Tab-separated table of C-alpha atoms and ligand atoms in Angstrom:
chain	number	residue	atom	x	y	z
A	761	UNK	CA	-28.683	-15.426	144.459
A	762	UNK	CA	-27.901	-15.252	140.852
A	763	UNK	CA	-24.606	-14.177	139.825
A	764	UNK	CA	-24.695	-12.093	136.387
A	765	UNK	CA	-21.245	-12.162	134.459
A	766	UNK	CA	-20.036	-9.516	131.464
A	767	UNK	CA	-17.753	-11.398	129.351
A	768	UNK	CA	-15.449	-9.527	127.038
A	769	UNK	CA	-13.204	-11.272	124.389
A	770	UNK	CA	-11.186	-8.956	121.991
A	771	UNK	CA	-8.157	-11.471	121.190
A	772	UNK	CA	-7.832	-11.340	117.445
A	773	UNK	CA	-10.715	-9.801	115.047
A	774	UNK	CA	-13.901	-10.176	116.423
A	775	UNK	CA	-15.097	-7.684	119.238
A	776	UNK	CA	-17.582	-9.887	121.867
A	777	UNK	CA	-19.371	-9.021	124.955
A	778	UNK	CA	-21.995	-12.011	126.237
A	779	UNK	CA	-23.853	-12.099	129.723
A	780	UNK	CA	-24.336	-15.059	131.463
A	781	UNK	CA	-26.373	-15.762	134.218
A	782	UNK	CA	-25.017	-18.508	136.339
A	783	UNK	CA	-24.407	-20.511	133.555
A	784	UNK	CA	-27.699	-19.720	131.665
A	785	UNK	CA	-26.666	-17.293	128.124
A	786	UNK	CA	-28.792	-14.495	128.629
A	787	UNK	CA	-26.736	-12.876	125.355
A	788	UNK	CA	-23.762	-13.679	122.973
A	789	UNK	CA	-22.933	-10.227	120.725
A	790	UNK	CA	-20.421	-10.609	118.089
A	791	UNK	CA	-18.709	-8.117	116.268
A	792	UNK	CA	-16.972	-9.290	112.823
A	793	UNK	CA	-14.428	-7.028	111.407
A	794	UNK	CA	-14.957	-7.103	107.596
A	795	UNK	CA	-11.783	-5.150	106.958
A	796	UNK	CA	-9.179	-7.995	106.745
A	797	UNK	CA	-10.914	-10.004	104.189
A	798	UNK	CA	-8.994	-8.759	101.571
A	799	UNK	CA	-5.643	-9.027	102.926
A	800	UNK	CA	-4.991	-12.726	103.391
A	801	UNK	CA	-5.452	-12.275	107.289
A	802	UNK	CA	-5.857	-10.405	110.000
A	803	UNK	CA	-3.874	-7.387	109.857
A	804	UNK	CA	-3.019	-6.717	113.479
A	805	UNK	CA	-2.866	-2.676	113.482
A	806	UNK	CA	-6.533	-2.279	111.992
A	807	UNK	CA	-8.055	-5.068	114.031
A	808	UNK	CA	-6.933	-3.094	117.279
A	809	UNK	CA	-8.814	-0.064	115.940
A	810	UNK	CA	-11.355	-1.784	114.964
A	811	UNK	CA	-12.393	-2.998	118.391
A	812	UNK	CA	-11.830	0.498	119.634
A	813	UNK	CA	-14.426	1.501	117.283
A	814	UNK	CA	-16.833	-1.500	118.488
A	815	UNK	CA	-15.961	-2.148	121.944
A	816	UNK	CA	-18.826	0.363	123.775
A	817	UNK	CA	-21.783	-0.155	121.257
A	818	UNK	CA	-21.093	-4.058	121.767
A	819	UNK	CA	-21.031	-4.401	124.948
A	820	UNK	CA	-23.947	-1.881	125.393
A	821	UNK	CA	-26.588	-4.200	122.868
A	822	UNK	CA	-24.744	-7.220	124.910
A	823	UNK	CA	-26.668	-5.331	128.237
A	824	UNK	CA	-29.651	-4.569	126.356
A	825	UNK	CA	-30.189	-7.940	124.799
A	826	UNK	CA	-30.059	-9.893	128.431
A	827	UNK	CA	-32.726	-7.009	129.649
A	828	UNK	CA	-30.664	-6.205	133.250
A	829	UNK	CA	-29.327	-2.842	133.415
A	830	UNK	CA	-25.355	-2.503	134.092
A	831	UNK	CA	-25.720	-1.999	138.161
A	832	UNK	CA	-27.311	-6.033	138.196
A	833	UNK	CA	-23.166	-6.976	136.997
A	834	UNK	CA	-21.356	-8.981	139.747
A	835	UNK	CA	-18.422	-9.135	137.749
A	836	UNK	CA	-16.782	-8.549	134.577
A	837	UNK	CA	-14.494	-10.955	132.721
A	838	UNK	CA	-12.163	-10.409	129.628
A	839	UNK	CA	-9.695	-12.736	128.040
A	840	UNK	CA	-5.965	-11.676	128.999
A	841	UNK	CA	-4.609	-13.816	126.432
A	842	UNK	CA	-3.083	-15.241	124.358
A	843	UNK	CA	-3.834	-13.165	121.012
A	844	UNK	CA	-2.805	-9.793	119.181
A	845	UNK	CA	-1.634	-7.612	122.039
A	846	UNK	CA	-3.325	-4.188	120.345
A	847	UNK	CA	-6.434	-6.293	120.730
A	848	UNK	CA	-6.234	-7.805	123.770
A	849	UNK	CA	-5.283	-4.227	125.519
A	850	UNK	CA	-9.030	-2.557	124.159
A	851	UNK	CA	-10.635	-5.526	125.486
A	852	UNK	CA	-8.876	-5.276	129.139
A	853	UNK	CA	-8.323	-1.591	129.451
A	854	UNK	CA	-12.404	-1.577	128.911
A	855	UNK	CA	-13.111	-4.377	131.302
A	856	UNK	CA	-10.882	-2.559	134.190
A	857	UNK	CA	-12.355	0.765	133.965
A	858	UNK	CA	-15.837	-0.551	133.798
A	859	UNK	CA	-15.160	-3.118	136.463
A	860	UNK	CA	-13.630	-0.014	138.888
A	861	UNK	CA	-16.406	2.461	137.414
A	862	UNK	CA	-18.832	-0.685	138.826
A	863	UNK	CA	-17.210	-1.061	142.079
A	864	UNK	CA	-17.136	-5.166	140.856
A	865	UNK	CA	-14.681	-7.720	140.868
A	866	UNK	CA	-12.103	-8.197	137.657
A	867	UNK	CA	-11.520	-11.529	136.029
A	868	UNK	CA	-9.135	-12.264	133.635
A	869	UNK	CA	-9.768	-15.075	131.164
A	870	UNK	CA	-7.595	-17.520	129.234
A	871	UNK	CA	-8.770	-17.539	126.038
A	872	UNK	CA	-7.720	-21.424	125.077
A	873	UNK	CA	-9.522	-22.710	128.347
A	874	UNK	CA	-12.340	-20.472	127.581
A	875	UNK	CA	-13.416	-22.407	124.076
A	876	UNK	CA	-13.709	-25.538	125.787
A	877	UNK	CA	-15.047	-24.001	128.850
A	878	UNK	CA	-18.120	-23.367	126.390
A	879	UNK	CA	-19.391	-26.709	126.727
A	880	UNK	CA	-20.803	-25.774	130.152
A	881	UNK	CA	-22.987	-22.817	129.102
A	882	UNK	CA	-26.423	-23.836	129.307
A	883	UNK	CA	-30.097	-22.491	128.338
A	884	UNK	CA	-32.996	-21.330	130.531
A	885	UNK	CA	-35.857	-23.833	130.145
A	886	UNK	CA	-34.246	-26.547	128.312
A	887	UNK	CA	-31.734	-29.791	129.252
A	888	UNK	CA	-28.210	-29.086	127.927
A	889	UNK	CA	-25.975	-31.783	128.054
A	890	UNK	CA	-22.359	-31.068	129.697
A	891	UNK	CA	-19.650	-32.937	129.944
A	892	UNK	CA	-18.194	-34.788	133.072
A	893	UNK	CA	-14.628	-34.609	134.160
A	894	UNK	CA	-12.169	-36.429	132.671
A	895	UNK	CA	-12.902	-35.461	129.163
A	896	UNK	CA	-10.534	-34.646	125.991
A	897	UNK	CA	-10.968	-31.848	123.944
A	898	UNK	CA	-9.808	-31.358	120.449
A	899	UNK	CA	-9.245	-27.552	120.181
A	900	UNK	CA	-8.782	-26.246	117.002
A	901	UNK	CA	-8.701	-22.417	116.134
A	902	UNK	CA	-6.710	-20.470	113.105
A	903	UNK	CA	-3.338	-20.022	116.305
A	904	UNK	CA	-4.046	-23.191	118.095
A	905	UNK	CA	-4.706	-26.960	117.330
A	906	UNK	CA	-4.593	-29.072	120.269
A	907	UNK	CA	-6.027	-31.850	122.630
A	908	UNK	CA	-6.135	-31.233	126.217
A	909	UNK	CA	-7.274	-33.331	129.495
A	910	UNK	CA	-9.722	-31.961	131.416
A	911	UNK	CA	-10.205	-33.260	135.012
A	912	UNK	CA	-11.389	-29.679	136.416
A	913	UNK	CA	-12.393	-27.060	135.125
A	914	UNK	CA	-9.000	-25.231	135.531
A	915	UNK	CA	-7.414	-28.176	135.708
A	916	UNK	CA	-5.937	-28.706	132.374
A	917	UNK	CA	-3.194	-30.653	130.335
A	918	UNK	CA	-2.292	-30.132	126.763
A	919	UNK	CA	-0.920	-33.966	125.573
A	920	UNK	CA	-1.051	-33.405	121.829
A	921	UNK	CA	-0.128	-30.128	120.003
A	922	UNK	CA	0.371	-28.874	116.873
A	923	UNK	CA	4.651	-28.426	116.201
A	924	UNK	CA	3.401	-25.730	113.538
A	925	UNK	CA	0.926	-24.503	111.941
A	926	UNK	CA	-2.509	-24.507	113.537
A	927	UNK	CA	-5.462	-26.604	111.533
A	928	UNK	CA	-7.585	-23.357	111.173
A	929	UNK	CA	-4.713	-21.825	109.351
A	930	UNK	CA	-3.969	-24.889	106.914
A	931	UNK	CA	-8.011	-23.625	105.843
A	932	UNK	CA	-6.957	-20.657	105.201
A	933	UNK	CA	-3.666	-20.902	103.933
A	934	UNK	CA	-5.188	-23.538	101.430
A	935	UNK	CA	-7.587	-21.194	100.592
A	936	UNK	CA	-5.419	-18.241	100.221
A	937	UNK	CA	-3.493	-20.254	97.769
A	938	UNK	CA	-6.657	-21.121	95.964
A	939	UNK	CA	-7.303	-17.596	96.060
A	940	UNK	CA	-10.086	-17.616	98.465
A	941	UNK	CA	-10.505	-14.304	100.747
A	942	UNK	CA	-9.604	-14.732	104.231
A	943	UNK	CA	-10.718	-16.178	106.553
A	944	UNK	CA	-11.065	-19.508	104.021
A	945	UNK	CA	-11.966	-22.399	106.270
A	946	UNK	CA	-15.384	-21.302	106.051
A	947	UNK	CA	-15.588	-21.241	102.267
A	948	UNK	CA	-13.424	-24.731	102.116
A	949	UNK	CA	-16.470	-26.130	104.221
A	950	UNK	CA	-19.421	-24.512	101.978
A	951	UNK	CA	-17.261	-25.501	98.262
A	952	UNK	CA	-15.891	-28.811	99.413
A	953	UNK	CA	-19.731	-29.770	100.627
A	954	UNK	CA	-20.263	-30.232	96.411
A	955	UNK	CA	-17.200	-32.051	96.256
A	956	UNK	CA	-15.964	-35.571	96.108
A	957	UNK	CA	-13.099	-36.144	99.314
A	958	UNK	CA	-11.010	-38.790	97.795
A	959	UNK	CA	-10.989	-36.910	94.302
A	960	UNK	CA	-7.378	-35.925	94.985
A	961	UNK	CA	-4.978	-37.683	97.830
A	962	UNK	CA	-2.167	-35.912	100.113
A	963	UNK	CA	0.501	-37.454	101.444
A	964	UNK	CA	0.047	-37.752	105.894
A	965	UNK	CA	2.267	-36.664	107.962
A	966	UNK	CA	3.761	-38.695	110.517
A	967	UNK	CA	4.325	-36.996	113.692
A	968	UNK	CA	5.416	-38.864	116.707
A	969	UNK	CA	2.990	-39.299	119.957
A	970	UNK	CA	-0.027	-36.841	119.994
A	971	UNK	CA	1.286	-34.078	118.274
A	972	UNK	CA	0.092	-32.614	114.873
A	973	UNK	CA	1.912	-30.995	111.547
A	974	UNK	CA	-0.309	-29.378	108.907
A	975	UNK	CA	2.378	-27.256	107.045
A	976	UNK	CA	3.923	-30.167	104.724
A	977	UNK	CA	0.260	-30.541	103.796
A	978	UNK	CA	-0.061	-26.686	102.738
A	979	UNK	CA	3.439	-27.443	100.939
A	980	UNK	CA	2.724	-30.058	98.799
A	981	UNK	CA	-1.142	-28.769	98.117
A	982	UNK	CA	0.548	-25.313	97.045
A	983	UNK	CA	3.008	-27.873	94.579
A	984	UNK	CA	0.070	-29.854	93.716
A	985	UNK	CA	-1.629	-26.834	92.316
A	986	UNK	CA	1.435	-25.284	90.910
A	987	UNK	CA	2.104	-28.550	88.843
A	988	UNK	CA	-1.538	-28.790	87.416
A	989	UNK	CA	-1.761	-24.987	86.400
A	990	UNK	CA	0.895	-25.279	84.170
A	991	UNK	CA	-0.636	-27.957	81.695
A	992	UNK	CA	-4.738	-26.070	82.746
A	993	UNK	CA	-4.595	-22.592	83.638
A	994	UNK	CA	-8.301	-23.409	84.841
A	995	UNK	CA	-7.291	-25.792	86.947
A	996	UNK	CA	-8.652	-24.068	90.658
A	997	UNK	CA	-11.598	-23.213	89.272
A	998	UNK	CA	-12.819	-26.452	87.012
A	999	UNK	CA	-12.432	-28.120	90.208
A	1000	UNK	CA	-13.020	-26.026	93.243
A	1001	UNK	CA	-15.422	-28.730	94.952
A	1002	UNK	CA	-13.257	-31.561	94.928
A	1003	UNK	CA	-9.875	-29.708	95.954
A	1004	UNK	CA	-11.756	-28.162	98.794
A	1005	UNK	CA	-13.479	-31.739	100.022
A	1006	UNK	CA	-9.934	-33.364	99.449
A	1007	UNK	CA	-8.141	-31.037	101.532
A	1008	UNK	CA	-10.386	-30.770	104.039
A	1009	UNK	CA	-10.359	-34.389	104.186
A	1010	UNK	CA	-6.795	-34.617	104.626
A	1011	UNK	CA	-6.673	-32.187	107.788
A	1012	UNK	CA	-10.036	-33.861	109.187
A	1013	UNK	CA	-8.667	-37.246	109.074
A	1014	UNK	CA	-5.175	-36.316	110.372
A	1015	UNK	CA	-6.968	-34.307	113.771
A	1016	UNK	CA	-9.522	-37.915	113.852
A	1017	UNK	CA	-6.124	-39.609	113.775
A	1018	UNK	CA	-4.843	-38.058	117.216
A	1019	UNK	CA	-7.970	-37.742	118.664
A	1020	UNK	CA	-8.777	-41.626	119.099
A	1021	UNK	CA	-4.747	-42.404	119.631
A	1022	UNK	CA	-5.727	-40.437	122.656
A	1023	UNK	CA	-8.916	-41.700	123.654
A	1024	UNK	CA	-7.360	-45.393	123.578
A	1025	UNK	CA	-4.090	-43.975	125.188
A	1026	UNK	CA	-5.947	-42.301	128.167
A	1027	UNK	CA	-8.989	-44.238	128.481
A	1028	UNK	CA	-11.008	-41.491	127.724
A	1029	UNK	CA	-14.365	-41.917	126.519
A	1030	UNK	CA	-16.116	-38.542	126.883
A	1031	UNK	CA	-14.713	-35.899	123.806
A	1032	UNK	CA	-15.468	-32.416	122.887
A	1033	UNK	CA	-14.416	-29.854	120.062
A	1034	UNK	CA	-13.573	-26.349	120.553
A	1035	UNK	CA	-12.552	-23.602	118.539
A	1036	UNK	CA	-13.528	-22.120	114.830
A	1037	UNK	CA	-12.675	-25.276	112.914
A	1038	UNK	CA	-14.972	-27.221	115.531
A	1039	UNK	CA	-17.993	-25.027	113.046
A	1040	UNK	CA	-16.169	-27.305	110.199
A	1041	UNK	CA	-19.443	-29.729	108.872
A	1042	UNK	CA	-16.449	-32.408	108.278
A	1043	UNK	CA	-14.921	-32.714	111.184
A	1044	UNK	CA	-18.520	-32.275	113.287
A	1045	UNK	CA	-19.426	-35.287	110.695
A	1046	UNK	CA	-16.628	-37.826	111.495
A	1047	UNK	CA	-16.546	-36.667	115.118
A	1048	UNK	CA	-20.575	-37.711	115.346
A	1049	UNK	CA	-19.451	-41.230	113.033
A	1050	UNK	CA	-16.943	-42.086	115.883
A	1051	UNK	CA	-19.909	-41.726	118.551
A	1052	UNK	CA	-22.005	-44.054	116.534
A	1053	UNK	CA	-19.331	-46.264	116.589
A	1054	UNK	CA	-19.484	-46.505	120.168
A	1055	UNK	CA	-15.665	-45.391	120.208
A	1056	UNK	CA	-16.509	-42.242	122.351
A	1057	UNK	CA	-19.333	-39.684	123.517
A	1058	UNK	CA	-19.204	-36.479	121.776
A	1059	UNK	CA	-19.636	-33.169	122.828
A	1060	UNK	CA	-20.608	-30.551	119.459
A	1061	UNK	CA	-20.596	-26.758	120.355
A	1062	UNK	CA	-23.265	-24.853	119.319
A	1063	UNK	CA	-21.974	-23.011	116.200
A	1064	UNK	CA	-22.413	-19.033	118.359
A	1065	UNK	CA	-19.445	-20.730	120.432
A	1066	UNK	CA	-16.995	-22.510	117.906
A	1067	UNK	CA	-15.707	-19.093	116.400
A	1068	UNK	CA	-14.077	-16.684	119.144
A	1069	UNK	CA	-17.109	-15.165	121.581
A	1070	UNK	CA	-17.115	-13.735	124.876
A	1071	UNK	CA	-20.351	-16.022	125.991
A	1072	UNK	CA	-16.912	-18.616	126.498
A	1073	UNK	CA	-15.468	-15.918	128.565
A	1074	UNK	CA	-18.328	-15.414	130.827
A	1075	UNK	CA	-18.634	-19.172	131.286
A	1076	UNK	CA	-14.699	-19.300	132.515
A	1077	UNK	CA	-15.159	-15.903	134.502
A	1078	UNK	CA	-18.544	-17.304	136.109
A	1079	UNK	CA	-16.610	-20.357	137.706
A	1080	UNK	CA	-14.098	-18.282	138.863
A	1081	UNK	CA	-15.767	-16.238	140.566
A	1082	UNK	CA	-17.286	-19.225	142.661
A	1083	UNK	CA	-13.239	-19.705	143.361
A	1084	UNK	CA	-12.734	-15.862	144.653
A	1085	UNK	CA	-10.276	-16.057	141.829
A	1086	UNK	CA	-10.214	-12.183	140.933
A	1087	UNK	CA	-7.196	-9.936	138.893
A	1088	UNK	CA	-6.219	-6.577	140.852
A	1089	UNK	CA	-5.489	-3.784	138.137
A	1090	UNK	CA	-2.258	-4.115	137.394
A	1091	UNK	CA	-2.998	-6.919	135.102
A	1092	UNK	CA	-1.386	-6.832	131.216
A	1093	UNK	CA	-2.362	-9.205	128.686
A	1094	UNK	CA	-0.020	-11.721	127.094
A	1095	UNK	CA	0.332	-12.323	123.499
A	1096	UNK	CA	1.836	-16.024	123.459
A	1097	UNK	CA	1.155	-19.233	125.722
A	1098	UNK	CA	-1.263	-20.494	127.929
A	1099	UNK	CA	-2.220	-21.259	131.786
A	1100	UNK	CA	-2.795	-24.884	130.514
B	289	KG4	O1	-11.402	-19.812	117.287
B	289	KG4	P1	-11.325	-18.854	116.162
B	289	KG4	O2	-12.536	-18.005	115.854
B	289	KG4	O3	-10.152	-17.836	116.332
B	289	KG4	C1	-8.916	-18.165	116.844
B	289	KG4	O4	-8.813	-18.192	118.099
B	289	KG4	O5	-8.044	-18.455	116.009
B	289	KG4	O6	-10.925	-19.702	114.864
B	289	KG4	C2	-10.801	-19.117	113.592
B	289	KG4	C3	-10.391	-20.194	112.617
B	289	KG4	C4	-10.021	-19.640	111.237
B	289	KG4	O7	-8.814	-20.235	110.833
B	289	KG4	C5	-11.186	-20.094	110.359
B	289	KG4	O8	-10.838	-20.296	109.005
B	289	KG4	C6	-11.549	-21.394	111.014
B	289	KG4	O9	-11.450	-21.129	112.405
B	289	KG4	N1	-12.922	-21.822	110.678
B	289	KG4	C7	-13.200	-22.911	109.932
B	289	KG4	C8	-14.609	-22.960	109.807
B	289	KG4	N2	-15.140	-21.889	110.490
B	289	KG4	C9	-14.083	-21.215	111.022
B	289	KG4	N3	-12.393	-23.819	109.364
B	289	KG4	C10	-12.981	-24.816	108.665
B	289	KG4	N4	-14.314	-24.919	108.489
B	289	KG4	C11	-15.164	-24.032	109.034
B	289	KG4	N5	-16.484	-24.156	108.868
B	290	ZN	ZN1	-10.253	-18.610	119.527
């Protein structure tokens, strides 16, 4: 019999609530808070409120939109973590009272297995191609920029991480400086798409093993700029395009860097992308060169499940519940680290 899964994700600032059936999406309903665009990021006292605001309607058009009615649910799943704790606690405090209103098992979610558990969510009536275990996957988010070995699907090791700031926030701390609203790696993709990539070069950083570094780059992007509007006041905006394609390039090419060090290291040929910057057209464009090349398979989210969505969290929650692996109420969220 068919096992119907609510999935609930509330980690930073987008309220989500997806149903899955098995693993067929049967909806995906995502919540953007317009609020923090303003401030340079995500302000963590008004996102909270925000997804107090948006949790019931959400999840209620999440229902609607998959056509069963609530008493269908075998289970409800939420992400525990990590993320803002104000955030996290609206998403779990709702998925434990409806889970005990339901009389339905509780699942609790890790939000960085979750992104690259979205590779398994498939569509009624049509082939989706999955990945087999081992793969790699290059998760990259605005708090998280890693690659990870998957040989099960909880069975998961991080061999390459970031040692400080996360890819998705080089975007947008590039942008900020640039004076681009928040969140920017979305407008460094659309600007730099009219630009040329090699127009302006940063120096790489050189990181031992696996691991990543992206906040020398922001450093000497924020002196580059600083240099040049002294002698051109108009400096940003004569040339928006090719300082968004050249920066882009620089973090693209340093995350294709580690990514085939690791495929040669483990033997790997089967890679995936997860997270928001996974949405990034460059990265999605070297990523598909590399297949071509014959150096690995790829495996390209749909762009629904790159950003933060709870369809990832009813994917996770569904294949726990084949494992009987259910939270009891006294569950908290965590703000920092990982079950990886
Ligand atoms: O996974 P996600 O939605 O939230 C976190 O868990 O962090 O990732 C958000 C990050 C932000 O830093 C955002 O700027 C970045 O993903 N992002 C992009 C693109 N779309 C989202 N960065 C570059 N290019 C994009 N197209
Ligand atoms: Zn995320």
């Amino acid at each position: 019999m068919s096992k119907y899964i609510l999935g609930i994700e509330s980690s930073c600032d987008d309220t989500s609530a997806a149903i899955l059936q098995d693993t067929v999406i049967l909806s995906n309903v995502i919540a953007n808070q317009e609020i923090h665009s303003g401030f340079g990021g995500v302000v963590p006292e008004l996102a909270s409120r925000a997804h107090q605001q948006n949790i019931i309607p959400v999840i209620h058009e999440a229902i609607k939109r998959a056509g069963i009615s609530k008493n269908q649910l075998s289970a409800v799943a939420f992400t525990r973590g990590p993320g803002l704790l104000g955030s996290l606690l609206v998403g779990t405090s709702f998925a434990k009272s409806f889970a005990w209103a339901l009389n339905i098992p509780l699942i609790e979610v890790d939000h960085m297995q979750a992104h690259i558990l979205a590779h398994f969510i498939t569509k009624a009536d049509e082939y989706s191609r999955v990945p087999s275990f081992p793969f790699l996957c290059l998760t990259v988010s605005g708090g998280h920029t890693q690659i990870v070995r998957i040989d099960d699907y909880f069975s998961m090791e991080i061999i390459g991480q970031t040692i400080d700031d996360a890819a998705g926030e080089a975007f947008d701390k590039a942008a900020k400086i640039m004076g681009l609203p928040y969140p920017g790696g979305p407008l460094i993709d659309k600007f730099g798409k009219e630009g040329n990539p090699t127009a302006f070069r940063f120096a790489k950083p050189h990181i031992p093993e696996l691991n990543y570094s992206f906040s020398g780059l922001k450093t000497s992007f924020l002196y580059f700029l600083r240099d040049n509007l002294k002698n051109d006041p108009d400096f940003i905006e004569k040339n928006k395009a090719d300082l968004c394609a050249s920066i882009q390039k620089a973090i693209v090419d340093s995350l294709m860097d580690k990514l085939i060090k690791a495929v040669s290291q483990t033997g790997i040929a089967q890679v995936a992308i997860a997270g928001g910057v996974s949405a990034n057209s460059a990265l999605r464009a070297a990523i598909l060169q590399k297949q071509s090349e014959g150096v690995f398979e790829a495996f390209i989210p749909e762009f629904q499940y790159t950003t933060d969505n709870a369809a990832m969290i009813a994917i996770a929650g569904y294949y726990k519940y084949l494992n009987g692996a259910f939270s009891d109420y006294s569950v908290a969220p965590y703000s920092r680290g990982s079950v990886m």
